[in-house]
mmCIF file of C-alpha atoms in Angstrom:
data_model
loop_
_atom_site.group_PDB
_atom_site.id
_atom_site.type_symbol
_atom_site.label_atom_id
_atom_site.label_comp_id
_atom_site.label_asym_id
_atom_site.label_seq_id
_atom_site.Cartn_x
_atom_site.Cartn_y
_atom_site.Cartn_z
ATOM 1 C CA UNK V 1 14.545 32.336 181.221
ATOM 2 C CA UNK V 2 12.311 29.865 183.178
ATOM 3 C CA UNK V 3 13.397 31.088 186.630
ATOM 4 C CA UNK V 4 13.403 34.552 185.675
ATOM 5 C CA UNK V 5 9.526 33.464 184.608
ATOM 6 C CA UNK V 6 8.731 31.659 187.991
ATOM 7 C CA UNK V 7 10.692 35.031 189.739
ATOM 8 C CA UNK V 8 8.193 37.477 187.972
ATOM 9 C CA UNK V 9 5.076 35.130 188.840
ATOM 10 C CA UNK V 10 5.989 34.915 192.149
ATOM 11 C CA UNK V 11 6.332 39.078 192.425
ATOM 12 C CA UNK V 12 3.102 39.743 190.839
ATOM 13 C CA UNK V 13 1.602 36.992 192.882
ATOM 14 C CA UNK V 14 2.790 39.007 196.004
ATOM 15 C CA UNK V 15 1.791 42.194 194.696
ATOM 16 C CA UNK V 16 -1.881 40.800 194.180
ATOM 17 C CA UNK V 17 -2.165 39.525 197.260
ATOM 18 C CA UNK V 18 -1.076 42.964 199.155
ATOM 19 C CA UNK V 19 -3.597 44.905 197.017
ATOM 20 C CA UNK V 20 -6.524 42.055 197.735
ATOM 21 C CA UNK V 21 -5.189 42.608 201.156
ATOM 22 C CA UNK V 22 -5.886 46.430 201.156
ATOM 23 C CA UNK V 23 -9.689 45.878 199.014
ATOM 24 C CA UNK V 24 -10.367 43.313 202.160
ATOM 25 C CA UNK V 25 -9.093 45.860 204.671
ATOM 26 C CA UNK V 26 -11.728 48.560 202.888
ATOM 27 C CA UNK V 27 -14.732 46.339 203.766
ATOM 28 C CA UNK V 28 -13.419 45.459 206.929
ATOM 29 C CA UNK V 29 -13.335 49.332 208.404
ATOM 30 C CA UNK V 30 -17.052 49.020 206.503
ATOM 31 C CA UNK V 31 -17.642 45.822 208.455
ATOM 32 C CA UNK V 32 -16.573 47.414 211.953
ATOM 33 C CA UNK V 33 -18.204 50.293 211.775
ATOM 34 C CA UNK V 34 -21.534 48.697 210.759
ATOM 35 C CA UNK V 35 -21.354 46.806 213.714
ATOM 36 C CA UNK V 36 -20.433 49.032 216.026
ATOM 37 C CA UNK V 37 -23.236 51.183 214.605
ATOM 38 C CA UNK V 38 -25.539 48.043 215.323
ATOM 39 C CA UNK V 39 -24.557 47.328 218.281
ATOM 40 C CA UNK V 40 -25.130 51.257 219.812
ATOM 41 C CA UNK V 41 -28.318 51.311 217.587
ATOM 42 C CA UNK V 42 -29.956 47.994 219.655
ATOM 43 C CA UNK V 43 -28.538 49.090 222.856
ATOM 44 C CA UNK V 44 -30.190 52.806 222.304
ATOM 45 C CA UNK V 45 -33.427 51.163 220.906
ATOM 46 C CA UNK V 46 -33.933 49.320 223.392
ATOM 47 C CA UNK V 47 -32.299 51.223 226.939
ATOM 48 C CA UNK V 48 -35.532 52.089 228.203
ATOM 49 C CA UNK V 49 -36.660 48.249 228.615
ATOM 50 C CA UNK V 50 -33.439 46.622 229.675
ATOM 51 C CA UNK V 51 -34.301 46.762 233.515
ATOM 52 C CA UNK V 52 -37.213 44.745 232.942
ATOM 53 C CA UNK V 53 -35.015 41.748 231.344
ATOM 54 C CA UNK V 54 -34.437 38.943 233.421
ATOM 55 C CA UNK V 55 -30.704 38.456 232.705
ATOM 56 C CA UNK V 56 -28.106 40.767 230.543
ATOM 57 C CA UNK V 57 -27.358 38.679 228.138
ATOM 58 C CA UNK V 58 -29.109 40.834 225.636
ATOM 59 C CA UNK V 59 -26.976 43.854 226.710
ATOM 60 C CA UNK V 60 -23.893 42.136 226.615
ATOM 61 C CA UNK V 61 -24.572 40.474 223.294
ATOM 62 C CA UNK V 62 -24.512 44.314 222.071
ATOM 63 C CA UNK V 63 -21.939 45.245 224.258
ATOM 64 C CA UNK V 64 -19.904 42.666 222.855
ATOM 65 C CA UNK V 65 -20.387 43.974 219.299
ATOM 66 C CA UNK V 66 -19.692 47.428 219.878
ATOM 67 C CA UNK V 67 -16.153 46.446 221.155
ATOM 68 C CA UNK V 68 -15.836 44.369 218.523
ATOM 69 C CA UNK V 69 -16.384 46.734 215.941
ATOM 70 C CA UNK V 70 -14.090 49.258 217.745
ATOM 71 C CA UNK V 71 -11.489 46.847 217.418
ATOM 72 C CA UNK V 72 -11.978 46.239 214.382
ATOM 73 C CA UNK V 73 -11.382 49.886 213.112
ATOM 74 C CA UNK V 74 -8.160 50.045 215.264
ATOM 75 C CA UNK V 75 -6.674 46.735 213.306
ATOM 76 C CA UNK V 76 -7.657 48.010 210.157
ATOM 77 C CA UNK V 77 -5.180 50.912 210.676
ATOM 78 C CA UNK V 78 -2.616 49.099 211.533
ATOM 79 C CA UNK V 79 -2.792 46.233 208.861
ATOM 80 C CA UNK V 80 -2.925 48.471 206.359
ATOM 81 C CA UNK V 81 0.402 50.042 207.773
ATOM 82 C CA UNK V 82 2.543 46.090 207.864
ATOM 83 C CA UNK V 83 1.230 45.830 204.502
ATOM 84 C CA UNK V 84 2.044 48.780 203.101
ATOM 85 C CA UNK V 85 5.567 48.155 205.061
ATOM 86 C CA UNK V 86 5.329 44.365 203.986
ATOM 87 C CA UNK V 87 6.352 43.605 207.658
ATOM 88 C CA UNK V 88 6.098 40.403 208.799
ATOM 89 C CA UNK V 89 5.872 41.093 212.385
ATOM 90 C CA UNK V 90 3.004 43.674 212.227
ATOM 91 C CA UNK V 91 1.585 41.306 209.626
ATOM 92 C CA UNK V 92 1.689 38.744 212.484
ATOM 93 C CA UNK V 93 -0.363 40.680 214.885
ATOM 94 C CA UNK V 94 -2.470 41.825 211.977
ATOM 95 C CA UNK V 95 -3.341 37.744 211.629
ATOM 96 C CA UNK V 96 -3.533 37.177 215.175
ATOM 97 C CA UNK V 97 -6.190 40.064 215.720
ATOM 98 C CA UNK V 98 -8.259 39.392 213.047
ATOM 99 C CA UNK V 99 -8.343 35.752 215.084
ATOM 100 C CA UNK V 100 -9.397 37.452 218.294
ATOM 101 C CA UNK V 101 -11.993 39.197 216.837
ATOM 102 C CA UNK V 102 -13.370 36.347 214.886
ATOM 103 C CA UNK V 103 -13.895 35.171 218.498
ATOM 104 C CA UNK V 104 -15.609 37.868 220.116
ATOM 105 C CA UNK V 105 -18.004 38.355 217.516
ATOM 106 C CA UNK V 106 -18.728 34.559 216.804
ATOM 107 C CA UNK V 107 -19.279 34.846 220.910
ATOM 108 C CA UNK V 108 -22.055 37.754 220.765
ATOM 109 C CA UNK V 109 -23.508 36.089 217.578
ATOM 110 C CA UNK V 110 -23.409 32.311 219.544
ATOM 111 C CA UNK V 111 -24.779 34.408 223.089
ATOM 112 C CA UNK V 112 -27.582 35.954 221.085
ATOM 113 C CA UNK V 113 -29.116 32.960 219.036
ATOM 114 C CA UNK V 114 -29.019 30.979 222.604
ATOM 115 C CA UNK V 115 -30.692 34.290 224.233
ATOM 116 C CA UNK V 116 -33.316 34.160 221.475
ATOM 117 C CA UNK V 117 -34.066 30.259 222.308
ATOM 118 C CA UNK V 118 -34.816 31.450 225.769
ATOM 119 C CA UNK V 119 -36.130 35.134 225.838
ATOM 120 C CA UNK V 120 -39.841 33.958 225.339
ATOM 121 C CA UNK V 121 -40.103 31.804 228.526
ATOM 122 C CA UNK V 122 -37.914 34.388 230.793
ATOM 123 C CA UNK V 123 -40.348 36.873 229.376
ATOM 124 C CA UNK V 124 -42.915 35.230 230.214
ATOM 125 C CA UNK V 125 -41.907 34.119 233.586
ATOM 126 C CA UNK V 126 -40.573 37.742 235.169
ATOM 127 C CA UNK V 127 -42.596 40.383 233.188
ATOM 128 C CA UNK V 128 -45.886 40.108 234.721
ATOM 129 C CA UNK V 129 -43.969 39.572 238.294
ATOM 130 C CA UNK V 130 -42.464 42.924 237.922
ATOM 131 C CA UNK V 131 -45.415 44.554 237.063
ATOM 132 C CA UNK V 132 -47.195 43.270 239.847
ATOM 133 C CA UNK V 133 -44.828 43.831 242.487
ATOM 134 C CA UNK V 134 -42.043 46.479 241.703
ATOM 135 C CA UNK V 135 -44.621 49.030 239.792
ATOM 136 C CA UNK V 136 -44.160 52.516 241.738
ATOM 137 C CA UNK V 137 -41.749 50.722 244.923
ATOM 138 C CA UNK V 138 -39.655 53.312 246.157
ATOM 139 C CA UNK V 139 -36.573 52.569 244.876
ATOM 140 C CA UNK V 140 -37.807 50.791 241.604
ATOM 141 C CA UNK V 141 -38.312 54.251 239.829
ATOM 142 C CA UNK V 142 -35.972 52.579 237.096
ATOM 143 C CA UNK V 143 -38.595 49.747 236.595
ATOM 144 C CA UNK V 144 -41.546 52.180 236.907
ATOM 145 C CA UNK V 145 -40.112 53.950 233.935
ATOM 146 C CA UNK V 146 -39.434 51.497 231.864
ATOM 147 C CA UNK V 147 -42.699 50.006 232.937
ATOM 148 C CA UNK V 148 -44.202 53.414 231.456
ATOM 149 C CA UNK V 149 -42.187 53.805 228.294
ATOM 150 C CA UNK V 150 -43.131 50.090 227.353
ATOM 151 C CA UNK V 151 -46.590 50.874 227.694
ATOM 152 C CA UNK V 152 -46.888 54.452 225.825
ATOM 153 C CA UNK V 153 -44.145 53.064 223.236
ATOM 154 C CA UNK V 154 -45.835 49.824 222.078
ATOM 155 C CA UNK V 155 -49.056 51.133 223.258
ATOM 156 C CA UNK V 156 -49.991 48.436 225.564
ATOM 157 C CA UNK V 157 -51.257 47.788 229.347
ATOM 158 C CA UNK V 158 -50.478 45.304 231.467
ATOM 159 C CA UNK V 159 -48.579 42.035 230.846
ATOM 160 C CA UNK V 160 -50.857 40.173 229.088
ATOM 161 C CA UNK V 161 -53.713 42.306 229.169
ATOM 162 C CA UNK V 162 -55.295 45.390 231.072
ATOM 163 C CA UNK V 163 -56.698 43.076 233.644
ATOM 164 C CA UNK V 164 -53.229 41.817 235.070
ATOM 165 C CA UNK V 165 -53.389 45.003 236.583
ATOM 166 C CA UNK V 166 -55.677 44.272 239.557
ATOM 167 C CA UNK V 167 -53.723 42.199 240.973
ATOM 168 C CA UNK V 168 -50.331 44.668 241.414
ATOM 169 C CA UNK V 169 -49.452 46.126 244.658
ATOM 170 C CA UNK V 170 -48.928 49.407 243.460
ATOM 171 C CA UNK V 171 -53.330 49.014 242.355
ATOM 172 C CA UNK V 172 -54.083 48.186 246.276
ATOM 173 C CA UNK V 173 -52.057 50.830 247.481
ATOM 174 C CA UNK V 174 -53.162 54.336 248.095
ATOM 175 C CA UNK V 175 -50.744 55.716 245.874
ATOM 176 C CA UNK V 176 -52.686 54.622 243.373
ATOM 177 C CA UNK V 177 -55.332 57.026 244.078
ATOM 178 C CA UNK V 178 -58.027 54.960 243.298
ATOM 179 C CA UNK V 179 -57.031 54.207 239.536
ATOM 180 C CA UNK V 180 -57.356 51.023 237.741
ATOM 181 C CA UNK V 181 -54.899 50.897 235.645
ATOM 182 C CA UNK V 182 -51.304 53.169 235.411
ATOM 183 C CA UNK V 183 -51.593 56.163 233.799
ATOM 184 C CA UNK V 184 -49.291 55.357 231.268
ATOM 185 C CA UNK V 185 -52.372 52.865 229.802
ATOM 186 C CA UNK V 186 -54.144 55.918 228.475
ATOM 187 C CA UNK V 187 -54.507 56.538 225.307
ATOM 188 C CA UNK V 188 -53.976 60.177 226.145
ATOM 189 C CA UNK V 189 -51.962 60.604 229.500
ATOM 190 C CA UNK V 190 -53.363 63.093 231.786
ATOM 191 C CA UNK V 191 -53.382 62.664 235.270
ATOM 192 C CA UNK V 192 -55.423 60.319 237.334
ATOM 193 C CA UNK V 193 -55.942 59.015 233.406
ATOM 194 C CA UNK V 194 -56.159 55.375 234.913
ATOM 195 C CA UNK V 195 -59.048 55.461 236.760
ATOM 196 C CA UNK V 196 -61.068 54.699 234.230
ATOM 197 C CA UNK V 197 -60.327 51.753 232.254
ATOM 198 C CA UNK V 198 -62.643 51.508 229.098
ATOM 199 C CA UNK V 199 -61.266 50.737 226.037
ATOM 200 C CA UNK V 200 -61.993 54.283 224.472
ATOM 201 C CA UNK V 201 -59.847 55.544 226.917
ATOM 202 C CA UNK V 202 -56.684 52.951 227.640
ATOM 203 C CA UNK V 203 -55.043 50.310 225.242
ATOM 204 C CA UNK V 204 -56.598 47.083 225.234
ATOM 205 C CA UNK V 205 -54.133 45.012 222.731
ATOM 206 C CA UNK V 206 -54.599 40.951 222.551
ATOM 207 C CA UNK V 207 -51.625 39.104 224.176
ATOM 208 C CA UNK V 208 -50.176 42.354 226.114
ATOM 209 C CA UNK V 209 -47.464 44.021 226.435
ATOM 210 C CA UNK V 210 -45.203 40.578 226.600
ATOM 211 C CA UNK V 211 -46.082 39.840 223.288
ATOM 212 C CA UNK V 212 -44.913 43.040 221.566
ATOM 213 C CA UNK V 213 -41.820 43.412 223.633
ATOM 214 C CA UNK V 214 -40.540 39.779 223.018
ATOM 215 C CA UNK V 215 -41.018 40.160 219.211
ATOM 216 C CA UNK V 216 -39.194 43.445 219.187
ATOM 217 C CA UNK V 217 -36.289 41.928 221.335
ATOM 218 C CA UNK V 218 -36.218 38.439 218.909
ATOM 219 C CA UNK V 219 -35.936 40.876 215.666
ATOM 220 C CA UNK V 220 -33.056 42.556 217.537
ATOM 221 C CA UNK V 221 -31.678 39.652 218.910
ATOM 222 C CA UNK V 222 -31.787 37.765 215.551
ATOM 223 C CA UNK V 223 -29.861 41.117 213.691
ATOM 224 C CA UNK V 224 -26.983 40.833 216.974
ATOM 225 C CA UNK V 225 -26.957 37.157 216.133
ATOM 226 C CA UNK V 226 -26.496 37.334 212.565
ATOM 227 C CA UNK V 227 -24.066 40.084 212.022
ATOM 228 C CA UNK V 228 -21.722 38.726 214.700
ATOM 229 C CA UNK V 229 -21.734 35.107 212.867
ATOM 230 C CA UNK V 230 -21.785 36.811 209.672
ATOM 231 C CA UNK V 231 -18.851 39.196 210.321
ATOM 232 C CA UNK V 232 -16.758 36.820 211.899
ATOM 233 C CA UNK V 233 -16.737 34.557 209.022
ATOM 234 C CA UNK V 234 -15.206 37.338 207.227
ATOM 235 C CA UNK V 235 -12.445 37.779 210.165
ATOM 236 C CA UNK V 236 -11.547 33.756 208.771
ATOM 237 C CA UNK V 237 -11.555 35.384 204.897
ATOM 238 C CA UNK V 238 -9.371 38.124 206.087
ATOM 239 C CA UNK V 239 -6.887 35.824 208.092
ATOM 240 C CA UNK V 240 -6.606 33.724 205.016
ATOM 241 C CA UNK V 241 -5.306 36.641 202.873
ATOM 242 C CA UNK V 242 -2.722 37.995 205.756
ATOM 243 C CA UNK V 243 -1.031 33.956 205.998
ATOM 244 C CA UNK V 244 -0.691 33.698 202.178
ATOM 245 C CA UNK V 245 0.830 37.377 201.911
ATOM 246 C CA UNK V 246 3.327 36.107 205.000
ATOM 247 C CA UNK V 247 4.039 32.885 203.188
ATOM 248 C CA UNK V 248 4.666 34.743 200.103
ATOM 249 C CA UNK V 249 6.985 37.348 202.162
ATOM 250 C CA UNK V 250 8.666 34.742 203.770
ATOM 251 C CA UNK V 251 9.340 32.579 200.506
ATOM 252 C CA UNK V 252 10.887 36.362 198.701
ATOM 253 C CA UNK V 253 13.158 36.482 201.867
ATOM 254 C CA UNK V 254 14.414 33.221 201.239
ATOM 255 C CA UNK V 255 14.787 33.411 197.505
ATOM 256 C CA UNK V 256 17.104 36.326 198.020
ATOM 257 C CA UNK V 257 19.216 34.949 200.702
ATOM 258 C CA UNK V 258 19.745 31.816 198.002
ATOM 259 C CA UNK V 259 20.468 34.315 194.987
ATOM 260 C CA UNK V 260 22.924 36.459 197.130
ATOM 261 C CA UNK V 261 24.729 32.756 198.149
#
């Protein structure tokens, strides 16, 4: 009567862990696919401006998270299949991916709290030289645009203020037609706009355009950072579940092979 007790346990012990295993797998797809979703979303927020960064670690960070979450999806499918199954080899891979990914993603999360340590001086140290120098060079139309966007999108001129922009090459050139500022300062874009640079008629904001861009790029480097740390912690929860489901596979295995001795 005892072992027949400790038998039943042990069954409904197994059967709790595969169906915990299939509720984790349910948040997991959610998991992926939020950050995927985050990934793409920072990545399309923020396309228009990634020229003007220094280094792609941003880009990469994201990057990083959209394979992730791809992955993610992909091993979702096919633990819930070697549970299902209870098969301890897919089970096996199921454990080992759910490693890998914790990896990656604790990777973009590590890669993006280190970028967000450093994005204020690299900011600060390459924006204003690309504005001065590679404004309008042929062959720097991607820089020009982005130059352009960053301006009309955070409504902003020059690095750190309208000023900065005497000193560009692209302002002592004659393709500048005799403007002050871009175009793209003006409050309302028209052309040769940037010849005249009063405040009713450009964007004079305190602290530049450096100052908005870096904050927007922290708040999206902080969100990369914490939902790669954040979702690879649940990777460890998940792995957790898959070893004690093996061990309890493993142990039903063996407690046959005795009974059939």
């Amino acid at each position: 009567m005892t072992e027949k007790y400790k038998e039943d346990s042990e069954d409904c012990l197994t059967i709790c862990i595969k169906y915990l295993l299939f509720a984790y797998n349910f948040f997991f797809w959610m998991a992926g696919a939020g950050v995927m979703a985050i990934g793409a979303w920072t990545l399309n927020e923020k396309r228009s401006y990634l020229s003007l960064l220094p280094s792609s670690t941003f880009a990469v960070s994201a990057g990083i998270l959209i394979f992730a979450g791809s992955l993610v999806i992909v091993t979702g499918f096919l633990g819930c299949c070697a549970v299902v199954r209870e098969q301890k080899a897919g089970l096996v891979a199921y454990f080992s991916l759910l490693l890998l990914i914790f990896l990656i993603e604790l990777v973009a999360g590590i890669l993006a709290c280190v970028y967000y340590q450093r994005l204020s001086e690299e900011l600060k140290q390459n924006l204003n030289k690309t504005m001065m120098e590679n404004y309008a060079d042929p062959g720097e139309e991607s820089i020009t645009y982005s130059i352009d966007q960053l301006q009309q999108d955070f409504k902003c001129c020059g690095s750190n203020n309208s000023a900065d922009w005497q000193y560009s090459a692209y302002i002592h050139s004659p393709a500048s037609g005799n403007r002050l500022v871009p175009d793209s300062c003006c409050k309302t874009v028209t052309a040769a706009c940037g010849q005249r640079d009063h405040p009713s008629n450009i964007y004079k904001v305190e602290g530049g355009c450096i100052t908005i861009l870096e904050q927007a790029l922290e708040d999206h480097t902080l969100i990369i950072g914490a939902v790669g740390i954040g979702t690879a912690c649940l990777q460890l929860i998940g792995a957790l579940i898959t070893a004690c489901f093996i061990c309890a596979l493993v142990r039903e295995e063996e407690e046959d092979e005795y009974s059939q001795k």
